[in-house]
Amino acid sequence: MNPYELIDRLCDITTMQADIIRKQQAVIMQHGIEIESQELDELLRNAELRMDQVEYCKRRL
């Protein structure tokens, strides 16, 4: 496996993990569980931003 293929696979796994987190968030909201945490909100925003940046850079490879 060459380095680009490895990076692509790792990005795919990270994307899968992000999808799982989004689904968990939806389930929590559907059950009316309210979690007010600025720290978690900020972590989620940062993770989404970084994922977008990595995906954008990956497209140029």
Short mmCIF file of C-alpha atoms in Angstrom, two decimals:
data_model
loop_
_atom_site.label_atom_id
_atom_site.label_comp_id
_atom_site.label_asym_id
_atom_site.label_seq_id
_atom_site.Cartn_x
_atom_site.Cartn_y
_atom_site.Cartn_z
CA MET A 1 0.00 0.00 0.00
CA ASN A 2 1.48 3.32 -1.03
CA PRO A 3 1.37 6.40 1.23
CA TYR A 4 -1.49 8.03 -0.69
CA GLU A 5 -3.62 4.92 -0.43
CA LEU A 6 -2.91 4.75 3.30
CA ILE A 7 -3.87 8.40 3.77
CA ASP A 8 -7.05 7.86 1.76
CA ARG A 9 -8.05 4.89 3.91
CA LEU A 10 -7.36 6.79 7.13
CA CYS A 11 -9.47 9.69 5.87
CA ASP A 12 -12.29 7.28 5.06
CA ILE A 13 -12.16 5.86 8.59
CA THR A 14 -12.18 9.35 10.09
CA THR A 15 -15.18 10.25 7.93
CA MET A 16 -16.98 7.12 9.13
CA GLN A 17 -16.29 8.09 12.73
CA ALA A 18 -17.64 11.59 12.10
CA ASP A 19 -20.81 10.10 10.60
CA ILE A 20 -21.26 7.93 13.70
CA ILE A 21 -20.88 10.96 15.96
CA ARG A 22 -23.48 12.89 13.93
CA LYS A 23 -25.93 9.99 14.21
CA GLN A 24 -25.34 9.76 17.95
CA GLN A 25 -25.98 13.48 18.23
CA ALA A 26 -29.27 13.08 16.32
CA VAL A 27 -30.40 10.24 18.62
CA ILE A 28 -29.59 12.30 21.70
CA MET A 29 -31.60 15.21 20.33
CA GLN A 30 -34.53 12.93 19.34
CA HIS A 31 -34.76 11.67 22.90
CA GLY A 32 -34.97 15.20 24.20
CA ILE A 33 -31.70 15.01 26.04
CA GLU A 34 -30.25 18.47 26.24
CA ILE A 35 -26.55 18.86 26.69
CA GLU A 36 -25.41 22.42 26.89
CA SER A 37 -21.69 22.48 26.67
CA GLN A 38 -19.79 25.23 24.93
CA GLU A 39 -16.72 23.02 25.06
CA LEU A 40 -18.44 20.20 23.14
CA ASP A 41 -19.91 22.66 20.64
CA GLU A 42 -16.49 24.16 20.02
CA LEU A 43 -14.87 20.73 19.68
CA LEU A 44 -17.51 19.70 17.15
CA ARG A 45 -17.07 22.90 15.12
CA ASN A 46 -13.29 22.49 15.10
CA ALA A 47 -13.52 18.86 14.05
CA GLU A 48 -15.95 19.69 11.23
CA LEU A 49 -13.68 22.49 10.01
CA ARG A 50 -10.60 20.28 10.06
CA MET A 51 -12.44 17.47 8.25
CA ASP A 52 -13.52 19.91 5.54
CA GLN A 53 -9.95 21.20 5.17
CA VAL A 54 -8.47 17.71 4.93
CA GLU A 55 -11.08 16.58 2.43
CA TYR A 56 -10.45 19.67 0.31
CA CYS A 57 -6.68 19.07 0.31
CA LYS A 58 -7.16 15.34 -0.37
CA ARG A 59 -9.06 16.10 -3.58
CA ARG A 60 -5.96 17.72 -5.07
CA LEU A 61 -3.93 14.52 -4.58
#
